């Protein structure tokens, strides 16, 4: 049996999940998370995950992206 966790309860999101949740394009999320100082990206090998709470905090402090 496969259990589906709602996006708003996940700690880490794929780029596609984060794009849908935050209404930001996948390419813009890639651009933002490519920065070495990015606080909301988690690399698992070559896979890029977005830390949901950290991105929420980042967006609340940012006027434009």
GROMACS .gro file of C-alpha atoms in nm:
model
   65
    1UNK     CA    1   0.000   0.000   0.000
    2UNK     CA    2   0.140   0.337  -0.105
    3UNK     CA    3   0.083   0.633   0.125
    4UNK     CA    4   0.062   0.980  -0.033
    5UNK     CA    5   0.180   1.270   0.182
    6UNK     CA    6   0.015   1.605   0.099
    7UNK     CA    7   0.258   1.862  -0.040
    8UNK     CA    8   0.194   2.107   0.244
    9UNK     CA    9   0.315   1.844   0.495
   10UNK     CA   10   0.635   1.748   0.311
   11UNK     CA   11   0.963   1.888   0.437
   12UNK     CA   12   1.135   1.864   0.097
   13UNK     CA   13   0.976   1.905  -0.244
   14UNK     CA   14   1.084   1.818  -0.596
   15UNK     CA   15   1.117   2.111  -0.835
   16UNK     CA   16   0.783   2.024  -0.993
   17UNK     CA   17   0.606   2.004  -0.655
   18UNK     CA   18   0.764   2.332  -0.540
   19UNK     CA   19   0.668   2.503  -0.866
   20UNK     CA   20   0.305   2.396  -0.825
   21UNK     CA   21   0.295   2.480  -0.451
   22UNK     CA   22   0.452   2.827  -0.481
   23UNK     CA   23   0.326   2.917  -0.831
   24UNK     CA   24   0.681   2.972  -0.952
   25UNK     CA   25   0.819   2.824  -1.273
   26UNK     CA   26   1.054   2.526  -1.260
   27UNK     CA   27   1.319   2.720  -1.454
   28UNK     CA   28   1.306   3.011  -1.205
   29UNK     CA   29   1.343   2.766  -0.914
   30UNK     CA   30   1.643   2.609  -1.090
   31UNK     CA   31   1.795   2.953  -1.140
   32UNK     CA   32   1.744   3.051  -0.775
   33UNK     CA   33   1.873   2.720  -0.638
   34UNK     CA   34   2.185   2.716  -0.860
   35UNK     CA   35   2.342   2.983  -0.638
   36UNK     CA   36   2.606   2.844  -0.401
   37UNK     CA   37   2.459   3.052  -0.116
   38UNK     CA   38   2.107   2.915  -0.164
   39UNK     CA   39   1.964   2.817   0.177
   40UNK     CA   40   1.660   2.627   0.054
   41UNK     CA   41   1.817   2.364  -0.172
   42UNK     CA   42   1.911   2.012  -0.067
   43UNK     CA   43   2.123   1.802  -0.301
   44UNK     CA   44   2.076   1.425  -0.284
   45UNK     CA   45   2.337   1.308  -0.530
   46UNK     CA   46   2.236   1.487  -0.851
   47UNK     CA   47   1.876   1.529  -0.739
   48UNK     CA   48   1.773   1.878  -0.628
   49UNK     CA   49   1.511   1.904  -0.353
   50UNK     CA   50   1.360   2.226  -0.223
   51UNK     CA   51   1.329   2.276   0.153
   52UNK     CA   52   0.969   2.396   0.178
   53UNK     CA   53   0.990   2.598   0.501
   54UNK     CA   54   1.316   2.769   0.405
   55UNK     CA   55   1.174   2.868   0.065
   56UNK     CA   56   0.863   3.004   0.237
   57UNK     CA   57   1.085   3.218   0.462
   58UNK     CA   58   1.296   3.331   0.166
   59UNK     CA   59   0.988   3.435  -0.032
   60UNK     CA   60   0.835   3.619   0.265
   61UNK     CA   61   1.149   3.837   0.288
   62UNK     CA   62   1.187   3.895  -0.087
   63UNK     CA   63   1.012   4.164  -0.289
   64UNK     CA   64   1.083   4.021  -0.635
   65UNK     CA   65   1.250   3.722  -0.792
   0.00000   0.00000   0.00000
